[in-house]
Amino acid sequence: MKGMFITFEGTEGCGKTTQAELLADYFRQKGQEVLLTREPGGPKIAESIRMILLNKDNIEMLPETELLLYMASRSQHTGEWIIPALKAGKIVISDRYYDSTIAYQGAARKIDRNIIDTIRKYATFGLVPDLTFIIDLPATKGLSRIKRENADRLEQESLEFHTNVRKSFLEIAEEESRFRIINGNKSIEEIHKDVLKIIKEIQEGRDET
Ligand code: T5A
């Protein structure tokens, strides 16, 4: 498989990071070059913005500021890391990308979707993932995996907030063919197998064309 942009999405503690790492290992074992990265974050400037966004002391942050900071972080990440890696033929796996903004800042913070889509197109240079896994898990179950004393600013939000995020991911998944919903209520190994099944189907489809 040539360069491909794969993203993992879902609610807090759904197991995205674990699955993104396992998939990166799978590709590396096959001899493919992989950029495994995350949002908010990645390059230095984007990681600095991440610290502002997740700092639980920043309770006064306005939804508008939050949206623009996520997009600023994403713009640097996409332009500095993701696009050059894809041009070099690498497989890029990102733990979250702009679908998280639609779910968190759109559905949960109630920012107009048209505003998000307009800024998103500019901030990402129009880059859309080739494949997006949504690891679906009830918000309560994911949150129970996170230690409360370590909870960041977003994780501290209400159960209603996180339930809206989950609902939104399931709605977004209906919009484009790049989405695959994975049942997050299974073991780590079983979910990895489900992810690999989809990857292999896509590889076979590509080989036939
Ligand atoms: N955000 C992000 C926005 O609001 N807008 C945006 O545009 C973007 C990009 C990022 C925060 O920013 C928000 C969303 C987030 O609130 P983060 O620290 O990167 O914050 O946190 P998350 O992305 O939410 O990721 P987490 O690391 O908290 O959770 P993951 O990645 O879902 O889960 P993972 O793999 O780390 O696993 C959590 C725990 O569960 C276990 C793992 O071992 C680990 O202990 N686990 C399982 N246990 C049982 N069964 C399984 N199947 C398991 N899979 C994993």
Coordinates of C-alpha atoms and ligand atoms in Angstrom, one line a residue:
M1 CA 0.0 0.0 0.0
K2 CA 1.3 3.5 -0.9
G3 CA 0.9 6.6 1.3
M4 CA -2.4 6.6 3.1
F5 CA -3.9 8.8 5.8
I6 CA -5.7 6.9 8.5
T7 CA -7.4 8.5 11.5
F8 CA -8.8 7.1 14.8
E9 CA -11.7 8.9 16.4
G10 CA -14.0 8.3 19.4
T11 CA -14.9 9.4 22.9
E12 CA -12.5 9.7 25.9
G13 CA -10.9 6.4 26.8
C14 CA -12.5 4.4 23.9
G15 CA -9.1 2.8 23.1
K16 CA -8.0 4.9 20.0
T17 CA -4.4 5.4 21.1
T18 CA -4.0 1.7 21.8
Q19 CA -5.4 0.8 18.4
A20 CA -3.4 3.5 16.5
E21 CA -0.2 2.1 18.1
L22 CA -1.0 -1.5 17.2
L23 CA -1.8 -0.6 13.6
A24 CA 1.4 1.4 13.3
D25 CA 3.3 -1.7 14.5
Y26 CA 1.5 -3.9 12.0
F27 CA 2.5 -1.6 9.1
R28 CA 6.1 -1.3 10.4
Q29 CA 6.5 -5.1 10.6
K30 CA 5.5 -5.2 7.0
G31 CA 8.4 -2.8 6.2
Q32 CA 6.2 0.3 5.6
E33 CA 7.2 3.7 6.8
V34 CA 4.7 5.1 9.3
L35 CA 4.1 8.5 10.9
L36 CA 2.2 7.9 14.1
T37 CA 0.9 11.1 15.4
R38 CA -1.9 12.7 17.4
E39 CA -4.1 15.8 17.8
P40 CA -4.0 18.2 19.3
G41 CA -0.2 17.9 18.9
G42 CA 2.5 16.5 16.7
P43 CA 5.2 19.1 15.9
K44 CA 6.6 21.5 18.5
I45 CA 4.2 24.5 17.9
A46 CA 1.1 22.1 17.9
E47 CA 2.3 20.5 21.1
S48 CA 2.6 23.9 22.7
I49 CA -1.0 24.7 21.7
R50 CA -2.1 21.2 23.1
M51 CA -0.8 22.2 26.6
I52 CA -3.0 25.4 26.6
L53 CA -6.0 23.4 25.4
L54 CA -5.8 20.6 27.9
N55 CA -4.6 22.6 30.9
K56 CA -7.4 22.1 33.5
D57 CA -6.7 25.5 35.0
N58 CA -7.9 27.2 31.8
I59 CA -11.5 27.0 32.8
E60 CA -12.3 30.5 31.4
M61 CA -11.5 29.5 27.8
L62 CA -14.3 30.5 25.4
P63 CA -15.7 28.0 22.9
E64 CA -14.6 30.3 20.1
T65 CA -11.0 30.4 21.4
E66 CA -11.1 26.6 21.9
L67 CA -12.2 26.1 18.2
L68 CA -9.5 28.4 16.8
L69 CA -6.7 26.8 19.0
Y70 CA -7.6 23.3 17.8
M71 CA -7.6 24.5 14.2
A72 CA -4.3 26.4 14.7
S73 CA -2.7 23.3 16.1
R74 CA -4.1 21.2 13.2
S75 CA -2.9 23.6 10.6
Q76 CA 0.7 23.4 11.8
H77 CA 0.4 19.6 12.2
T78 CA -1.0 19.1 8.7
G79 CA 1.3 21.5 6.9
E80 CA 4.5 20.6 8.8
W81 CA 4.1 16.8 9.3
I82 CA 1.2 15.1 7.6
I83 CA 1.3 16.4 4.0
P84 CA 5.1 16.0 3.7
A85 CA 4.8 12.5 5.1
L86 CA 2.1 11.5 2.6
K87 CA 4.1 13.0 -0.2
A88 CA 7.0 10.8 0.8
G89 CA 4.7 7.8 0.5
K90 CA 4.4 7.1 4.2
I91 CA 1.4 5.8 6.0
V92 CA 0.1 8.5 8.4
I93 CA -1.9 7.4 11.4
S94 CA -3.4 10.2 13.5
D95 CA -5.0 9.7 16.9
R96 CA -7.8 12.2 16.2
Y97 CA -8.2 14.8 13.4
Y98 CA -10.9 17.2 12.4
D99 CA -13.9 14.9 13.0
S100 CA -13.1 15.5 16.7
T101 CA -13.7 19.2 16.2
I102 CA -17.1 18.5 14.6
A103 CA -18.1 16.3 17.5
Y104 CA -16.6 18.2 20.5
Q105 CA -16.7 21.9 19.4
G106 CA -19.7 21.4 17.1
A107 CA -22.1 18.9 18.7
A108 CA -21.0 19.3 22.3
R109 CA -20.0 23.1 22.4
K110 CA -22.8 23.9 19.9
I111 CA -20.7 25.9 17.5
D112 CA -22.3 26.2 14.0
R113 CA -21.2 23.4 11.7
N114 CA -20.8 25.8 8.7
I115 CA -18.3 27.9 10.7
I116 CA -16.3 24.7 11.6
D117 CA -16.3 23.4 8.0
T118 CA -15.1 26.7 6.6
I119 CA -12.2 27.1 9.0
R120 CA -11.4 23.4 8.7
K121 CA -11.0 23.5 5.0
Y122 CA -8.5 26.4 5.3
A123 CA -6.7 25.0 8.3
T124 CA -6.1 21.5 6.7
F125 CA -5.3 22.7 3.2
G126 CA -8.3 20.6 2.2
L127 CA -6.7 17.4 3.3
V128 CA -9.3 14.7 4.1
P129 CA -8.4 11.3 5.6
D130 CA -8.5 8.2 3.4
L131 CA -9.9 6.0 6.2
T132 CA -11.4 6.9 9.6
F133 CA -12.0 4.4 12.4
I134 CA -14.6 5.4 15.0
I135 CA -14.1 3.3 18.1
D136 CA -17.6 3.4 19.5
L137 CA -18.0 3.0 23.3
P138 CA -20.6 4.4 25.8
A139 CA -19.2 7.6 27.2
T140 CA -19.5 6.2 30.8
K141 CA -17.3 3.2 30.0
G142 CA -14.5 5.2 28.4
L143 CA -14.5 7.8 31.2
S144 CA -14.3 5.0 33.8
R145 CA -10.9 4.0 32.3
I146 CA -9.5 7.5 32.9
K147 CA -8.2 8.3 36.4
R148 CA -10.2 11.3 37.7
E149 CA -7.2 12.9 39.4
N150 CA -5.5 13.0 36.0
A151 CA -8.5 14.3 34.0
D152 CA -7.7 17.2 31.7
R153 CA -10.0 20.2 30.9
L154 CA -12.1 18.3 28.3
E155 CA -12.3 15.1 30.3
Q156 CA -13.8 17.0 33.2
E157 CA -16.8 18.0 31.2
S158 CA -20.3 16.5 32.0
L159 CA -21.6 13.1 31.0
E160 CA -24.1 14.9 28.7
F161 CA -21.2 16.6 26.9
H162 CA -19.5 13.3 26.3
T163 CA -22.7 11.6 25.3
N164 CA -23.3 14.3 22.7
V165 CA -19.8 13.7 21.4
R166 CA -20.5 10.0 20.9
K167 CA -23.8 10.6 19.2
S168 CA -22.1 13.1 16.9
F169 CA -19.4 10.6 15.8
L170 CA -22.1 8.1 14.9
E171 CA -24.0 10.7 12.9
I172 CA -20.8 11.9 11.1
A173 CA -20.1 8.3 10.1
E174 CA -23.2 8.4 7.9
E175 CA -21.8 11.3 5.9
E176 CA -18.9 9.8 4.0
S177 CA -17.7 6.3 2.8
R178 CA -14.3 6.7 4.5
F179 CA -15.8 5.9 8.0
R180 CA -15.8 2.5 9.7
I181 CA -17.4 2.1 13.1
I182 CA -15.7 -0.4 15.3
N183 CA -17.3 -1.9 18.4
G184 CA -15.1 -0.6 21.3
N185 CA -16.8 -3.0 23.8
K186 CA -14.4 -5.9 22.9
S187 CA -10.9 -6.8 24.1
I188 CA -7.9 -4.9 22.7
E189 CA -6.9 -7.9 20.6
E190 CA -10.4 -8.4 19.2
I191 CA -10.6 -4.8 18.2
H192 CA -7.2 -4.9 16.5
K193 CA -8.4 -7.9 14.5
D194 CA -11.5 -5.9 13.4
V195 CA -9.2 -3.0 12.3
L196 CA -6.9 -5.4 10.4
K197 CA -9.8 -7.0 8.6
I198 CA -10.8 -3.6 7.2
I199 CA -7.3 -2.7 6.3
K200 CA -6.8 -6.0 4.4
E201 CA -10.1 -5.5 2.6
I202 CA -9.0 -2.0 1.5
Q203 CA -5.6 -3.3 0.5
E204 CA -7.2 -6.0 -1.7
G205 CA -9.5 -3.4 -3.2
R206 CA -6.5 -1.2 -4.1
D207 CA -4.5 -4.2 -5.5
E208 CA -7.4 -5.0 -7.9
T209 CA -7.5 -1.5 -9.4
Ligands
T5A1 N1 -10.4 17.4 21.2 C1 -9.5 17.0 20.3 C2 -11.3 18.4 20.9 O1 -12.2 18.8 21.7 N2 -11.3 18.8 19.6 C3 -10.4 18.4 18.6 O2 -10.4 18.9 17.5 C4 -9.4 17.4 19.0 C5 -8.4 16.9 18.0 C6 -7.5 15.3 23.6 C7 -8.7 16.0 24.0 O3 -9.0 17.0 23.1 C8 -10.4 16.9 22.6 C9 -10.7 15.5 22.8 C10 -10.0 15.1 24.0 O4 -10.8 15.5 25.1 P1 -6.1 13.4 24.7 O5 -5.3 13.4 26.0 O6 -5.4 13.3 23.5 O7 -7.0 14.6 24.7 O8 -7.2 12.3 25.0 P2 -8.0 11.3 24.1 O9 -7.8 11.6 22.7 O10 -9.4 11.3 24.6 O11 -7.3 9.9 24.4 P3 -7.1 9.0 25.6 O12 -5.7 8.6 25.6 O13 -7.6 9.6 26.9 O14 -8.0 7.8 25.3 P4 -8.0 6.8 24.1 O15 -7.0 7.1 23.1 O16 -9.4 6.7 23.6 O17 -7.7 5.4 24.9 P5 -6.4 4.6 25.2 O18 -6.1 3.7 24.1 O19 -5.4 5.6 25.7 O20 -7.0 3.7 26.4 C11 -7.4 4.2 27.6 C12 -7.2 3.1 28.7 O21 -8.1 2.1 28.4 C13 -7.4 0.9 28.1 C14 -5.9 1.3 27.8 O22 -5.0 0.3 28.2 C15 -5.8 2.5 28.7 O23 -5.5 2.2 30.0 N3 -8.0 0.2 27.0 C16 -8.8 -0.9 27.1 N4 -9.3 -1.5 28.2 C17 -10.2 -2.5 28.0 N5 -10.6 -2.9 26.8 C18 -10.2 -2.3 25.7 N6 -10.6 -2.7 24.5 C19 -9.2 -1.2 25.8 N7 -8.6 -0.4 25.0 C20 -7.8 0.5 25.7

